[in-house]
């Protein structure tokens, strides 16, 4: 008989965590480093900083026209999908669930803007390469933002591991996942909508192994999922927080017993501190002028301490045990 994880005990753990961290994301002015570390980093608690990047020239400069002038002929990495869901669990035409990866393309930045603005275009194009892209592909824009958030580097004791640029339209969505980084996520244009689950919620989110496949577009513009060869798989969260628990009963039955997600909006000029290991799903709402949402995020290495060991215990227990009340 397989070991049993008591459902009520796991839910009580999630409820106690909500009591400690709250059910909303506080919006605060940038505190001094010691206060930020004590009240948010050590507590593994997210917050929105309303004025951390007020001084950035990017906030007034980064329109579509400005970016076109600075980057028109620059070749950049672009994720292309039929549905805006890069790196996501997708049901193929065969009925099987796959971990779908985007068609990664190299496009001139001017061509990227043209495709995003085209009303006839059915594909979704998203600059979302997490390869330190601001420093490697968009050097022309470095003068408009900080290369690091100095006060945050002081808190975390190092410079960022990577600084990434995100540019896309409303249809681009980031599926539910977690990162092993302390994330400082600054919105320059538009609004980002985050749906969050703290690390203790992982038993209710059904981390599952999925075969990997990559989107491919044929000459007629049709997309299909092509299984990776040689075959490979990845563990990913099965839950889509935009769907009801009833719609996902067959995929993740424990989801219905979890607590509601924590949601927050991050607007132009604001920075979300997203602690390491928090599960997050991201939507966006573009600026009225050009429909673009633009953000810069700074990844700082997390501390692999006792909180990580506790999280891994929950992950491993969830893999082996059945949730049962």
Tab-separated table of N, CA, C and O in Angstrom, residues 11-21 259:
chain	number	residue	atom	x	y	z
A	11	UNK	N	-3.688	20.800	3.559
A	11	UNK	CA	-4.461	22.037	3.430
A	11	UNK	C	-4.228	22.950	4.642
A	11	UNK	O	-4.119	24.172	4.494
A	12	UNK	N	-4.114	22.355	5.833
A	12	UNK	CA	-3.846	23.156	7.017
A	12	UNK	C	-2.495	23.863	6.905
A	12	UNK	O	-2.341	25.013	7.337
A	13	UNK	N	-1.520	23.177	6.319
A	13	UNK	CA	-0.215	23.795	6.079
A	13	UNK	C	-0.360	24.995	5.158
A	13	UNK	O	0.204	26.072	5.423
A	14	UNK	N	-1.118	24.849	4.068
A	14	UNK	CA	-1.326	25.958	3.134
A	14	UNK	C	-2.069	27.109	3.802
A	14	UNK	O	-1.751	28.284	3.573
A	15	UNK	N	-3.042	26.786	4.661
A	15	UNK	CA	-3.787	27.837	5.359
A	15	UNK	C	-2.888	28.592	6.333
A	15	UNK	O	-2.972	29.824	6.452
A	16	UNK	N	-2.014	27.860	7.020
A	16	UNK	CA	-1.117	28.524	7.960
A	16	UNK	C	-0.144	29.436	7.227
A	16	UNK	O	0.174	30.542	7.696
A	17	UNK	N	0.318	28.991	6.068
A	17	UNK	CA	1.207	29.838	5.274
A	17	UNK	C	0.497	31.118	4.850
A	17	UNK	O	1.078	32.215	4.896
A	18	UNK	N	-0.788	31.004	4.450
A	18	UNK	CA	-1.553	32.204	4.080
A	18	UNK	C	-1.702	33.142	5.279
A	18	UNK	O	-1.670	34.360	5.123
A	19	UNK	N	-1.859	32.580	6.469
A	19	UNK	CA	-1.959	33.416	7.664
A	19	UNK	C	-0.683	34.216	7.873
A	19	UNK	O	-0.720	35.362	8.346
A	20	UNK	N	0.464	33.638	7.522
A	20	UNK	CA	1.746	34.287	7.747
A	20	UNK	C	2.092	35.300	6.659
A	20	UNK	O	2.633	36.375	6.947
A	21	UNK	N	1.787	34.972	5.393
A	21	UNK	CA	2.209	35.839	4.296
A	21	UNK	C	1.075	36.716	3.775
A	21	UNK	O	1.319	37.670	3.024
A	259	UNK	N	-6.080	26.083	-1.937
A	259	UNK	CA	-6.589	27.411	-1.616
A	259	UNK	C	-6.568	28.296	-2.856
A	259	UNK	O	-5.822	28.039	-3.804
